[in-house]
PDB file of C-alpha atoms in Angstrom:
ATOM      1  CA  LEU D   1       0.000   0.000   0.000  1.00 61.00           C
ATOM      2  CA  ALA D   2       1.403   3.326  -1.045  1.00 67.00           C
ATOM      3  CA  LYS D   3       2.027   5.756   1.780  1.00 86.00           C
ATOM      4  CA  THR D   4       0.624   9.241   1.468  1.00 93.00           C
ATOM      5  CA  THR D   5       1.800  12.536   2.918  1.00 95.00           C
ATOM      6  CA  GLN D   6      -0.416  15.585   3.315  1.00 96.00           C
ATOM      7  CA  PRO D   7      -0.189  18.866   5.192  1.00 97.00           C
ATOM      8  CA  ILE D   8      -1.536  18.451   8.708  1.00 96.00           C
ATOM      9  CA  SER D   9      -3.719  21.529   8.555  1.00 97.00           C
ATOM     10  CA  MET D  10      -4.705  24.443   6.355  1.00 97.00           C
ATOM     11  CA  ASP D  11      -6.695  27.616   6.833  1.00 97.00           C
ATOM     12  CA  SER D  12      -8.544  29.524   4.152  1.00 97.00           C
ATOM     13  CA  TYR D  13     -11.358  32.027   3.769  1.00 97.00           C
ATOM     14  CA  GLU D  14     -14.836  31.714   2.393  1.00 97.00           C
ATOM     15  CA  GLY D  15     -15.016  32.152  -1.360  1.00 96.00           C
ATOM     16  CA  GLN D  16     -11.390  31.182  -1.928  1.00 97.00           C
ATOM     17  CA  GLU D  17     -10.114  28.245  -3.930  1.00 97.00           C
ATOM     18  CA  VAL D  18      -8.339  25.697  -1.758  1.00 98.00           C
ATOM     19  CA  ASN D  19      -5.715  23.303  -3.053  1.00 98.00           C
ATOM     20  CA  ILE D  20      -4.562  20.388  -0.923  1.00 98.00           C
ATOM     21  CA  THR D  21      -1.587  18.443  -2.199  1.00 97.00           C
ATOM     22  CA  CYS D  22      -0.806  14.839  -1.403  1.00 97.00           C
ATOM     23  CA  SER D  23       2.478  13.035  -2.013  1.00 96.00           C
ATOM     24  CA  HIS D  24       2.468   9.341  -2.896  1.00 95.00           C
ATOM     25  CA  ASN D  25       5.921   8.530  -4.225  1.00 94.00           C
ATOM     26  CA  ASN D  26       5.414   4.764  -4.157  1.00 92.00           C
ATOM     27  CA  ILE D  27       2.167   4.659  -6.092  1.00 93.00           C
ATOM     28  CA  ALA D  28       1.770   1.436  -8.080  1.00 91.00           C
ATOM     29  CA  THR D  29       0.674   1.101 -11.675  1.00 91.00           C
ATOM     30  CA  ASN D  30      -2.807  -0.150 -10.804  1.00 88.00           C
ATOM     31  CA  ASP D  31      -3.403   2.334  -8.001  1.00 90.00           C
ATOM     32  CA  TYR D  32      -6.053   5.003  -8.138  1.00 91.00           C
ATOM     33  CA  ILE D  33      -6.065   8.159  -6.029  1.00 93.00           C
ATOM     34  CA  THR D  34      -9.162   8.794  -3.951  1.00 93.00           C
ATOM     35  CA  TRP D  35     -10.048  11.694  -1.688  1.00 95.00           C
ATOM     36  CA  TYR D  36     -12.471  11.517   1.208  1.00 95.00           C
ATOM     37  CA  GLN D  37     -13.999  14.201   3.415  1.00 97.00           C
ATOM     38  CA  GLN D  38     -14.857  13.650   7.046  1.00 97.00           C
ATOM     39  CA  PHE D  39     -16.881  15.853   9.358  1.00 97.00           C
ATOM     40  CA  PRO D  40     -16.690  15.391  13.136  1.00 94.00           C
ATOM     41  CA  SER D  41     -18.546  12.313  14.397  1.00 93.00           C
ATOM     42  CA  GLN D  42     -19.387  11.146  10.870  1.00 95.00           C
ATOM     43  CA  GLY D  43     -18.012   8.516   8.545  1.00 95.00           C
ATOM     44  CA  PRO D  44     -15.781   9.590   5.649  1.00 95.00           C
ATOM     45  CA  ARG D  45     -17.528  10.643   2.454  1.00 94.00           C
ATOM     46  CA  PHE D  46     -16.186  10.069  -1.046  1.00 92.00           C
ATOM     47  CA  ILE D  47     -15.238  13.255  -2.877  1.00 94.00           C
ATOM     48  CA  ILE D  48     -13.371  12.329  -6.033  1.00 94.00           C
ATOM     49  CA  GLN D  49     -11.203   9.654  -7.600  1.00 92.00           C
ATOM     50  CA  GLY D  50      -8.731   9.669 -10.454  1.00 93.00           C
ATOM     51  CA  TYR D  51      -5.906   7.844 -12.157  1.00 93.00           C
ATOM     52  CA  LYS D  52      -4.137  10.499 -14.181  1.00 92.00           C
ATOM     53  CA  THR D  53      -4.382  14.050 -15.564  1.00 93.00           C
ATOM     54  CA  LYS D  54      -7.519  15.819 -14.379  1.00 96.00           C
ATOM     55  CA  VAL D  55     -10.867  14.752 -13.015  1.00 95.00           C
ATOM     56  CA  THR D  56     -13.697  17.127 -12.204  1.00 96.00           C
ATOM     57  CA  ASN D  57     -17.079  16.607 -10.612  1.00 94.00           C
ATOM     58  CA  GLU D  58     -19.674  18.881  -9.092  1.00 93.00           C
ATOM     59  CA  VAL D  59     -17.734  19.145  -5.852  1.00 93.00           C
ATOM     60  CA  ALA D  60     -14.035  19.275  -6.678  1.00 97.00           C
ATOM     61  CA  SER D  61     -11.246  18.796  -9.168  1.00 97.00           C
ATOM     62  CA  LEU D  62      -8.341  16.419  -8.915  1.00 97.00           C
ATOM     63  CA  PHE D  63      -5.063  17.160 -10.659  1.00 97.00           C
ATOM     64  CA  ILE D  64      -2.564  14.369 -11.164  1.00 97.00           C
ATOM     65  CA  PRO D  65       0.803  15.008 -12.878  1.00 97.00           C
ATOM     66  CA  ALA D  66       2.262  12.614 -15.385  1.00 96.00           C
ATOM     67  CA  ASP D  67       4.517  10.851 -12.869  1.00 96.00           C
ATOM     68  CA  ARG D  68       1.514  10.336 -10.528  1.00 96.00           C
ATOM     69  CA  LYS D  69       3.735  10.790  -7.481  1.00 96.00           C
ATOM     70  CA  SER D  70       1.481  13.495  -6.160  1.00 97.00           C
ATOM     71  CA  SER D  71      -2.043  14.804  -6.565  1.00 97.00           C
ATOM     72  CA  THR D  72      -3.882  18.003  -5.758  1.00 98.00           C
ATOM     73  CA  LEU D  73      -7.451  18.268  -4.591  1.00 98.00           C
ATOM     74  CA  SER D  74      -8.956  21.591  -5.604  1.00 98.00           C
ATOM     75  CA  LEU D  75     -12.066  22.930  -3.875  1.00 98.00           C
ATOM     76  CA  PRO D  76     -13.510  25.955  -5.685  1.00 95.00           C
ATOM     77  CA  ARG D  77     -15.042  28.807  -3.700  1.00 93.00           C
ATOM     78  CA  VAL D  78     -15.086  27.143  -0.316  1.00 97.00           C
ATOM     79  CA  SER D  79     -17.678  27.886   2.336  1.00 97.00           C
ATOM     80  CA  LEU D  80     -17.727  27.417   6.092  1.00 97.00           C
ATOM     81  CA  SER D  81     -19.344  24.024   5.589  1.00 96.00           C
ATOM     82  CA  ASP D  82     -16.210  22.774   3.866  1.00 97.00           C
ATOM     83  CA  THR D  83     -14.408  22.799   7.208  1.00 97.00           C
ATOM     84  CA  ALA D  84     -13.487  19.145   7.610  1.00 98.00           C
ATOM     85  CA  VAL D  85     -10.646  16.649   7.458  1.00 98.00           C
ATOM     86  CA  TYR D  86      -9.622  15.567   3.977  1.00 98.00           C
ATOM     87  CA  TYR D  87      -7.913  12.241   3.362  1.00 97.00           C
ATOM     88  CA  CYS D  88      -5.899  11.245   0.315  1.00 95.00           C
ATOM     89  CA  LEU D  89      -5.828   7.504  -0.268  1.00 93.00           C
ATOM     90  CA  VAL D  90      -4.050   5.399  -2.852  1.00 91.00           C
ATOM     91  CA  GLY D  91      -4.991   1.865  -3.801  1.00 85.00           C
ATOM     92  CA  ASP D  92      -6.099  -0.604  -6.444  1.00 80.00           C
ATOM     93  CA  THR D  93      -9.831  -0.088  -6.816  1.00 70.00           C
ATOM     94  CA  ASN D  94     -10.243  -3.323  -8.714  1.00 66.00           C
ATOM     95  CA  ARG D  95      -9.626  -5.312  -5.574  1.00 66.00           C
ATOM     96  CA  ASP D  96     -11.339  -5.362  -2.196  1.00 65.00           C
ATOM     97  CA  ASP D  97      -8.145  -4.152  -0.608  1.00 74.00           C
ATOM     98  CA  LYS D  98      -8.206  -2.631   2.816  1.00 79.00           C
ATOM     99  CA  ILE D  99      -7.782   1.102   3.019  1.00 82.00           C
ATOM    100  CA  ILE D 100      -5.120   2.496   5.312  1.00 83.00           C
ATOM    101  CA  PHE D 101      -5.788   6.091   6.260  1.00 89.00           C
ATOM    102  CA  GLY D 102      -3.031   8.633   6.647  1.00 89.00           C
ATOM    103  CA  LYS D 103      -3.287  11.570   9.020  1.00 91.00           C
ATOM    104  CA  GLY D 104      -5.340  13.685   6.638  1.00 96.00           C
ATOM    105  CA  THR D 105      -5.486  17.465   6.289  1.00 98.00           C
ATOM    106  CA  ARG D 106      -7.602  19.453   8.705  1.00 97.00           C
ATOM    107  CA  LEU D 107      -9.079  22.298   6.655  1.00 98.00           C
ATOM    108  CA  HIS D 108     -10.466  25.260   8.541  1.00 97.00           C
ATOM    109  CA  ILE D 109     -12.500  27.801   6.595  1.00 97.00           C
ATOM    110  CA  LEU D 110     -12.721  31.253   8.132  1.00 96.00           C
ATOM    111  CA  PRO D 111     -15.494  33.784   7.511  1.00 93.00           C
TER     112      PRO D 111
ATOM    113  CA  GLY S   1     -24.709   6.351  -4.076  1.00 67.00           C
ATOM    114  CA  ALA S   2     -24.707   3.193  -2.021  1.00 72.00           C
ATOM    115  CA  VAL S   3     -25.671   3.321   1.639  1.00 91.00           C
ATOM    116  CA  VAL S   4     -24.014   1.710   4.622  1.00 96.00           C
ATOM    117  CA  SER S   5     -25.763   1.964   7.975  1.00 96.00           C
ATOM    118  CA  GLN S   6     -24.589   1.339  11.508  1.00 97.00           C
ATOM    119  CA  HIS S   7     -26.552   0.585  14.627  1.00 97.00           C
ATOM    120  CA  PRO S   8     -26.545   1.938  17.197  1.00 97.00           C
ATOM    121  CA  SER S   9     -25.291   5.429  16.419  1.00 97.00           C
ATOM    122  CA  TRP S  10     -24.157   5.785  19.996  1.00 97.00           C
ATOM    123  CA  VAL S  11     -24.020   3.576  23.071  1.00 97.00           C
ATOM    124  CA  ILE S  12     -23.031   4.028  26.697  1.00 97.00           C
ATOM    125  CA  CYS S  13     -22.204   0.973  28.732  1.00 96.00           C
ATOM    126  CA  LYS S  14     -20.677  -0.023  32.026  1.00 97.00           C
ATOM    127  CA  SER S  15     -17.178  -1.369  32.266  1.00 97.00           C
ATOM    128  CA  GLY S  16     -17.085  -5.145  31.879  1.00 97.00           C
ATOM    129  CA  THR S  17     -20.134  -5.445  29.658  1.00 97.00           C
ATOM    130  CA  SER S  18     -20.187  -6.392  25.983  1.00 97.00           C
ATOM    131  CA  VAL S  19     -21.466  -4.207  23.199  1.00 98.00           C
ATOM    132  CA  LYS S  20     -22.527  -5.248  19.702  1.00 98.00           C
ATOM    133  CA  ILE S  21     -22.339  -2.863  16.744  1.00 98.00           C
ATOM    134  CA  GLU S  22     -24.019  -3.693  13.432  1.00 97.00           C
ATOM    135  CA  CYS S  23     -22.917  -2.637   9.981  1.00 97.00           C
ATOM    136  CA  ARG S  24     -25.296  -3.119   7.064  1.00 96.00           C
ATOM    137  CA  SER S  25     -24.978  -2.508   3.360  1.00 95.00           C
ATOM    138  CA  LEU S  26     -28.504  -1.427   2.504  1.00 93.00           C
ATOM    139  CA  ASP S  27     -28.603  -1.624  -1.271  1.00 90.00           C
ATOM    140  CA  PHE S  28     -25.719  -3.833  -2.266  1.00 91.00           C
ATOM    141  CA  GLN S  29     -24.011  -7.002  -1.177  1.00 92.00           C
ATOM    142  CA  ALA S  30     -20.587  -6.962   0.412  1.00 91.00           C
ATOM    143  CA  THR S  31     -18.484 -10.077   0.862  1.00 90.00           C
ATOM    144  CA  THR S  32     -15.912  -7.893   2.575  1.00 92.00           C
ATOM    145  CA  MET S  33     -16.399  -5.156   5.123  1.00 94.00           C
ATOM    146  CA  PHE S  34     -13.869  -3.211   7.158  1.00 95.00           C
ATOM    147  CA  TRP S  35     -13.944  -2.000  10.741  1.00 97.00           C
ATOM    148  CA  TYR S  36     -12.119   1.115  11.886  1.00 97.00           C
ATOM    149  CA  ARG S  37     -11.632   2.862  15.193  1.00 97.00           C
ATOM    150  CA  GLN S  38     -11.076   6.576  15.536  1.00 97.00           C
ATOM    151  CA  PHE S  39      -9.984   8.457  18.636  1.00 96.00           C
ATOM    152  CA  PRO S  40     -10.555  12.226  18.972  1.00 93.00           C
ATOM    153  CA  LYS S  41      -8.450  14.349  16.631  1.00 91.00           C
ATOM    154  CA  GLN S  42      -6.885  11.252  15.111  1.00 94.00           C
ATOM    155  CA  SER S  43      -7.224   9.421  11.832  1.00 95.00           C
ATOM    156  CA  LEU S  44      -9.146   6.213  11.246  1.00 96.00           C
ATOM    157  CA  MET S  45      -7.264   3.114  12.314  1.00 95.00           C
ATOM    158  CA  LEU S  46      -8.116  -0.117  10.543  1.00 95.00           C
ATOM    159  CA  MET S  47      -8.974  -2.838  13.032  1.00 96.00           C
ATOM    160  CA  ALA S  48      -9.990  -5.782  10.908  1.00 95.00           C
ATOM    161  CA  THR S  49     -11.344  -7.073   7.641  1.00 94.00           C
ATOM    162  CA  SER S  50     -14.660  -8.878   7.915  1.00 93.00           C
ATOM    163  CA  ASN S  51     -15.130 -11.704   5.425  1.00 91.00           C
ATOM    164  CA  GLU S  52     -18.498 -13.282   4.692  1.00 90.00           C
ATOM    165  CA  GLY S  53     -18.337 -16.992   5.317  1.00 87.00           C
ATOM    166  CA  SER S  54     -14.878 -17.024   6.863  1.00 89.00           C
ATOM    167  CA  LYS S  55     -12.893 -15.648   9.763  1.00 91.00           C
ATOM    168  CA  ALA S  56     -12.065 -12.013  10.047  1.00 94.00           C
ATOM    169  CA  THR S  57      -8.536 -10.816   9.464  1.00 94.00           C
ATOM    170  CA  TYR S  58      -7.221  -8.615  12.247  1.00 96.00           C
ATOM    171  CA  GLU S  59      -4.587  -5.924  12.004  1.00 94.00           C
ATOM    172  CA  GLN S  60      -1.481  -6.205  14.107  1.00 94.00           C
ATOM    173  CA  GLY S  61      -2.090  -5.224  17.698  1.00 94.00           C
ATOM    174  CA  VAL S  62      -5.865  -5.733  17.603  1.00 95.00           C
ATOM    175  CA  GLU S  63      -7.071  -8.423  20.004  1.00 94.00           C
ATOM    176  CA  LYS S  64      -9.328 -10.798  18.126  1.00 93.00           C
ATOM    177  CA  ASP S  65     -10.788 -12.234  21.340  1.00 95.00           C
ATOM    178  CA  LYS S  66     -11.792  -8.785  22.489  1.00 96.00           C
ATOM    179  CA  PHE S  67     -13.188  -7.496  19.219  1.00 97.00           C
ATOM    180  CA  LEU S  68     -15.337 -10.295  17.850  1.00 96.00           C
ATOM    181  CA  ILE S  69     -16.381  -9.927  14.241  1.00 96.00           C
ATOM    182  CA  ASN S  70     -19.106 -11.936  12.571  1.00 93.00           C
ATOM    183  CA  HIS S  71     -20.018 -11.494   8.916  1.00 93.00           C
ATOM    184  CA  ALA S  72     -23.407 -13.194   9.092  1.00 86.00           C
ATOM    185  CA  SER S  73     -24.628 -12.423   5.604  1.00 92.00           C
ATOM    186  CA  LEU S  74     -23.731 -10.515   2.474  1.00 93.00           C
ATOM    187  CA  THR S  75     -25.262  -7.383   3.959  1.00 94.00           C
ATOM    188  CA  LEU S  76     -24.407  -7.596   7.647  1.00 96.00           C
ATOM    189  CA  SER S  77     -21.246  -7.554   9.721  1.00 96.00           C
ATOM    190  CA  THR S  78     -21.189  -7.189  13.488  1.00 97.00           C
ATOM    191  CA  LEU S  79     -18.449  -6.053  15.815  1.00 98.00           C
ATOM    192  CA  THR S  80     -18.762  -7.091  19.454  1.00 97.00           C
ATOM    193  CA  VAL S  81     -16.563  -5.348  21.984  1.00 98.00           C
ATOM    194  CA  THR S  82     -16.297  -7.869  24.789  1.00 97.00           C
ATOM    195  CA  SER S  83     -15.679  -6.884  28.399  1.00 96.00           C
ATOM    196  CA  ALA S  84     -15.455  -3.259  27.421  1.00 97.00           C
ATOM    197  CA  HIS S  85     -13.285  -0.879  29.416  1.00 96.00           C
ATOM    198  CA  PRO S  86     -13.009   2.910  29.364  1.00 97.00           C
ATOM    199  CA  GLU S  87     -10.012   2.744  27.041  1.00 96.00           C
ATOM    200  CA  ASP S  88     -12.287   1.106  24.432  1.00 97.00           C
ATOM    201  CA  SER S  89     -14.329   4.295  24.262  1.00 97.00           C
ATOM    202  CA  SER S  90     -13.999   5.473  20.702  1.00 97.00           C
ATOM    203  CA  PHE S  91     -15.770   6.109  17.418  1.00 98.00           C
ATOM    204  CA  TYR S  92     -16.200   2.881  15.460  1.00 98.00           C
ATOM    205  CA  ILE S  93     -16.739   3.062  11.700  1.00 98.00           C
ATOM    206  CA  CYS S  94     -17.374   0.343   9.154  1.00 97.00           C
ATOM    207  CA  SER S  95     -17.007   0.413   5.398  1.00 94.00           C
ATOM    208  CA  ALA S  96     -17.937  -1.802   2.495  1.00 92.00           C
ATOM    209  CA  PRO S  97     -16.655  -1.773  -1.080  1.00 88.00           C
ATOM    210  CA  LYS S  98     -19.128  -1.712  -3.936  1.00 84.00           C
ATOM    211  CA  THR S  99     -18.125  -2.646  -7.441  1.00 75.00           C
ATOM    212  CA  SER S 100     -18.956  -0.235 -10.217  1.00 67.00           C
ATOM    213  CA  GLY S 101     -17.793   0.286 -13.756  1.00 63.00           C
ATOM    214  CA  SER S 102     -14.649   2.078 -12.593  1.00 62.00           C
ATOM    215  CA  GLY S 103     -13.709  -0.421  -9.906  1.00 65.00           C
ATOM    216  CA  ASN S 104     -14.510  -0.579  -6.224  1.00 72.00           C
ATOM    217  CA  GLU S 105     -15.633   2.411  -4.205  1.00 81.00           C
ATOM    218  CA  GLN S 106     -15.619   2.285  -0.423  1.00 87.00           C
ATOM    219  CA  PHE S 107     -18.797   3.381   1.301  1.00 92.00           C
ATOM    220  CA  PHE S 108     -18.548   4.251   4.952  1.00 95.00           C
ATOM    221  CA  GLY S 109     -21.138   3.967   7.669  1.00 96.00           C
ATOM    222  CA  PRO S 110     -22.044   6.963   9.839  1.00 96.00           C
ATOM    223  CA  GLY S 111     -20.107   5.588  12.788  1.00 97.00           C
ATOM    224  CA  THR S 112     -20.969   4.427  16.306  1.00 98.00           C
ATOM    225  CA  ARG S 113     -19.849   6.381  19.342  1.00 98.00           C
ATOM    226  CA  LEU S 114     -19.021   4.002  22.204  1.00 98.00           C
ATOM    227  CA  THR S 115     -18.594   5.367  25.709  1.00 97.00           C
ATOM    228  CA  VAL S 116     -17.572   2.953  28.436  1.00 97.00           C
ATOM    229  CA  LEU S 117     -18.092   4.206  31.980  1.00 96.00           C
TER     230      LEU S 117
END
Protein backbone atom coordinates (compact mmCIF):
# COMPACT_ATOMS: atom_id res chain seq x y z
CA LEU A 1 0.00 0.00 0.00
CA ALA A 2 1.40 3.33 -1.04
CA LYS A 3 2.03 5.76 1.78
CA THR A 4 0.62 9.24 1.47
CA THR A 5 1.80 12.54 2.92
CA GLN A 6 -0.42 15.58 3.32
CA PRO A 7 -0.19 18.87 5.19
CA ILE A 8 -1.54 18.45 8.71
CA SER A 9 -3.72 21.53 8.55
CA MET A 10 -4.70 24.44 6.35
CA ASP A 11 -6.69 27.62 6.83
CA SER A 12 -8.54 29.52 4.15
CA TYR A 13 -11.36 32.03 3.77
CA GLU A 14 -14.84 31.71 2.39
CA GLY A 15 -15.02 32.15 -1.36
CA GLN A 16 -11.39 31.18 -1.93
CA GLU A 17 -10.11 28.25 -3.93
CA VAL A 18 -8.34 25.70 -1.76
CA ASN A 19 -5.72 23.30 -3.05
CA ILE A 20 -4.56 20.39 -0.92
CA THR A 21 -1.59 18.44 -2.20
CA CYS A 22 -0.81 14.84 -1.40
CA SER A 23 2.48 13.04 -2.01
CA HIS A 24 2.47 9.34 -2.90
CA ASN A 25 5.92 8.53 -4.22
CA ASN A 26 5.41 4.76 -4.16
CA ILE A 27 2.17 4.66 -6.09
CA ALA A 28 1.77 1.44 -8.08
CA THR A 29 0.67 1.10 -11.68
CA ASN A 30 -2.81 -0.15 -10.80
CA ASP A 31 -3.40 2.33 -8.00
CA TYR A 32 -6.05 5.00 -8.14
CA ILE A 33 -6.07 8.16 -6.03
CA THR A 34 -9.16 8.79 -3.95
CA TRP A 35 -10.05 11.69 -1.69
CA TYR A 36 -12.47 11.52 1.21
CA GLN A 37 -14.00 14.20 3.41
CA GLN A 38 -14.86 13.65 7.05
CA PHE A 39 -16.88 15.85 9.36
CA PRO A 40 -16.69 15.39 13.14
CA SER A 41 -18.55 12.31 14.40
CA GLN A 42 -19.39 11.15 10.87
CA GLY A 43 -18.01 8.52 8.55
CA PRO A 44 -15.78 9.59 5.65
CA ARG A 45 -17.53 10.64 2.45
CA PHE A 46 -16.19 10.07 -1.05
CA ILE A 47 -15.24 13.26 -2.88
CA ILE A 48 -13.37 12.33 -6.03
CA GLN A 49 -11.20 9.65 -7.60
CA GLY A 50 -8.73 9.67 -10.45
CA TYR A 51 -5.91 7.84 -12.16
CA LYS A 52 -4.14 10.50 -14.18
CA THR A 53 -4.38 14.05 -15.56
CA LYS A 54 -7.52 15.82 -14.38
CA VAL A 55 -10.87 14.75 -13.02
CA THR A 56 -13.70 17.13 -12.20
CA ASN A 57 -17.08 16.61 -10.61
CA GLU A 58 -19.67 18.88 -9.09
CA VAL A 59 -17.73 19.14 -5.85
CA ALA A 60 -14.04 19.27 -6.68
CA SER A 61 -11.25 18.80 -9.17
CA LEU A 62 -8.34 16.42 -8.91
CA PHE A 63 -5.06 17.16 -10.66
CA ILE A 64 -2.56 14.37 -11.16
CA PRO A 65 0.80 15.01 -12.88
CA ALA A 66 2.26 12.61 -15.39
CA ASP A 67 4.52 10.85 -12.87
CA ARG A 68 1.51 10.34 -10.53
CA LYS A 69 3.74 10.79 -7.48
CA SER A 70 1.48 13.49 -6.16
CA SER A 71 -2.04 14.80 -6.57
CA THR A 72 -3.88 18.00 -5.76
CA LEU A 73 -7.45 18.27 -4.59
CA SER A 74 -8.96 21.59 -5.60
CA LEU A 75 -12.07 22.93 -3.88
CA PRO A 76 -13.51 25.96 -5.68
CA ARG A 77 -15.04 28.81 -3.70
CA VAL A 78 -15.09 27.14 -0.32
CA SER A 79 -17.68 27.89 2.34
CA LEU A 80 -17.73 27.42 6.09
CA SER A 81 -19.34 24.02 5.59
CA ASP A 82 -16.21 22.77 3.87
CA THR A 83 -14.41 22.80 7.21
CA ALA A 84 -13.49 19.14 7.61
CA VAL A 85 -10.65 16.65 7.46
CA TYR A 86 -9.62 15.57 3.98
CA TYR A 87 -7.91 12.24 3.36
CA CYS A 88 -5.90 11.25 0.32
CA LEU A 89 -5.83 7.50 -0.27
CA VAL A 90 -4.05 5.40 -2.85
CA GLY A 91 -4.99 1.87 -3.80
CA ASP A 92 -6.10 -0.60 -6.44
CA THR A 93 -9.83 -0.09 -6.82
CA ASN A 94 -10.24 -3.32 -8.71
CA ARG A 95 -9.63 -5.31 -5.57
CA ASP A 96 -11.34 -5.36 -2.20
CA ASP A 97 -8.15 -4.15 -0.61
CA LYS A 98 -8.21 -2.63 2.82
CA ILE A 99 -7.78 1.10 3.02
CA ILE A 100 -5.12 2.50 5.31
CA PHE A 101 -5.79 6.09 6.26
CA GLY A 102 -3.03 8.63 6.65
CA LYS A 103 -3.29 11.57 9.02
CA GLY A 104 -5.34 13.68 6.64
CA THR A 105 -5.49 17.46 6.29
CA ARG A 106 -7.60 19.45 8.70
CA LEU A 107 -9.08 22.30 6.66
CA HIS A 108 -10.47 25.26 8.54
CA ILE A 109 -12.50 27.80 6.59
CA LEU A 110 -12.72 31.25 8.13
CA PRO A 111 -15.49 33.78 7.51
CA GLY B 1 -24.71 6.35 -4.08
CA ALA B 2 -24.71 3.19 -2.02
CA VAL B 3 -25.67 3.32 1.64
CA VAL B 4 -24.01 1.71 4.62
CA SER B 5 -25.76 1.96 7.98
CA GLN B 6 -24.59 1.34 11.51
CA HIS B 7 -26.55 0.58 14.63
CA PRO B 8 -26.55 1.94 17.20
CA SER B 9 -25.29 5.43 16.42
CA TRP B 10 -24.16 5.79 20.00
CA VAL B 11 -24.02 3.58 23.07
CA ILE B 12 -23.03 4.03 26.70
CA CYS B 13 -22.20 0.97 28.73
CA LYS B 14 -20.68 -0.02 32.03
CA SER B 15 -17.18 -1.37 32.27
CA GLY B 16 -17.08 -5.15 31.88
CA THR B 17 -20.13 -5.45 29.66
CA SER B 18 -20.19 -6.39 25.98
CA VAL B 19 -21.47 -4.21 23.20
CA LYS B 20 -22.53 -5.25 19.70
CA ILE B 21 -22.34 -2.86 16.74
CA GLU B 22 -24.02 -3.69 13.43
CA CYS B 23 -22.92 -2.64 9.98
CA ARG B 24 -25.30 -3.12 7.06
CA SER B 25 -24.98 -2.51 3.36
CA LEU B 26 -28.50 -1.43 2.50
CA ASP B 27 -28.60 -1.62 -1.27
CA PHE B 28 -25.72 -3.83 -2.27
CA GLN B 29 -24.01 -7.00 -1.18
CA ALA B 30 -20.59 -6.96 0.41
CA THR B 31 -18.48 -10.08 0.86
CA THR B 32 -15.91 -7.89 2.58
CA MET B 33 -16.40 -5.16 5.12
CA PHE B 34 -13.87 -3.21 7.16
CA TRP B 35 -13.94 -2.00 10.74
CA TYR B 36 -12.12 1.12 11.89
CA ARG B 37 -11.63 2.86 15.19
CA GLN B 38 -11.08 6.58 15.54
CA PHE B 39 -9.98 8.46 18.64
CA PRO B 40 -10.55 12.23 18.97
CA LYS B 41 -8.45 14.35 16.63
CA GLN B 42 -6.89 11.25 15.11
CA SER B 43 -7.22 9.42 11.83
CA LEU B 44 -9.15 6.21 11.25
CA MET B 45 -7.26 3.11 12.31
CA LEU B 46 -8.12 -0.12 10.54
CA MET B 47 -8.97 -2.84 13.03
CA ALA B 48 -9.99 -5.78 10.91
CA THR B 49 -11.34 -7.07 7.64
CA SER B 50 -14.66 -8.88 7.92
CA ASN B 51 -15.13 -11.70 5.42
CA GLU B 52 -18.50 -13.28 4.69
CA GLY B 53 -18.34 -16.99 5.32
CA SER B 54 -14.88 -17.02 6.86
CA LYS B 55 -12.89 -15.65 9.76
CA ALA B 56 -12.07 -12.01 10.05
CA THR B 57 -8.54 -10.82 9.46
CA TYR B 58 -7.22 -8.62 12.25
CA GLU B 59 -4.59 -5.92 12.00
CA GLN B 60 -1.48 -6.21 14.11
CA GLY B 61 -2.09 -5.22 17.70
CA VAL B 62 -5.86 -5.73 17.60
CA GLU B 63 -7.07 -8.42 20.00
CA LYS B 64 -9.33 -10.80 18.13
CA ASP B 65 -10.79 -12.23 21.34
CA LYS B 66 -11.79 -8.78 22.49
CA PHE B 67 -13.19 -7.50 19.22
CA LEU B 68 -15.34 -10.29 17.85
CA ILE B 69 -16.38 -9.93 14.24
CA ASN B 70 -19.11 -11.94 12.57
CA HIS B 71 -20.02 -11.49 8.92
CA ALA B 72 -23.41 -13.19 9.09
CA SER B 73 -24.63 -12.42 5.60
CA LEU B 74 -23.73 -10.52 2.47
CA THR B 75 -25.26 -7.38 3.96
CA LEU B 76 -24.41 -7.60 7.65
CA SER B 77 -21.25 -7.55 9.72
CA THR B 78 -21.19 -7.19 13.49
CA LEU B 79 -18.45 -6.05 15.81
CA THR B 80 -18.76 -7.09 19.45
CA VAL B 81 -16.56 -5.35 21.98
CA THR B 82 -16.30 -7.87 24.79
CA SER B 83 -15.68 -6.88 28.40
CA ALA B 84 -15.46 -3.26 27.42
CA HIS B 85 -13.28 -0.88 29.42
CA PRO B 86 -13.01 2.91 29.36
CA GLU B 87 -10.01 2.74 27.04
CA ASP B 88 -12.29 1.11 24.43
CA SER B 89 -14.33 4.30 24.26
CA SER B 90 -14.00 5.47 20.70
CA PHE B 91 -15.77 6.11 17.42
CA TYR B 92 -16.20 2.88 15.46
CA ILE B 93 -16.74 3.06 11.70
CA CYS B 94 -17.37 0.34 9.15
CA SER B 95 -17.01 0.41 5.40
CA ALA B 96 -17.94 -1.80 2.49
CA PRO B 97 -16.65 -1.77 -1.08
CA LYS B 98 -19.13 -1.71 -3.94
CA THR B 99 -18.13 -2.65 -7.44
CA SER B 100 -18.96 -0.23 -10.22
CA GLY B 101 -17.79 0.29 -13.76
CA SER B 102 -14.65 2.08 -12.59
CA GLY B 103 -13.71 -0.42 -9.91
CA ASN B 104 -14.51 -0.58 -6.22
CA GLU B 105 -15.63 2.41 -4.21
CA GLN B 106 -15.62 2.28 -0.42
CA PHE B 107 -18.80 3.38 1.30
CA PHE B 108 -18.55 4.25 4.95
CA GLY B 109 -21.14 3.97 7.67
CA PRO B 110 -22.04 6.96 9.84
CA GLY B 111 -20.11 5.59 12.79
CA THR B 112 -20.97 4.43 16.31
CA ARG B 113 -19.85 6.38 19.34
CA LEU B 114 -19.02 4.00 22.20
CA THR B 115 -18.59 5.37 25.71
CA VAL B 116 -17.57 2.95 28.44
CA LEU B 117 -18.09 4.21 31.98
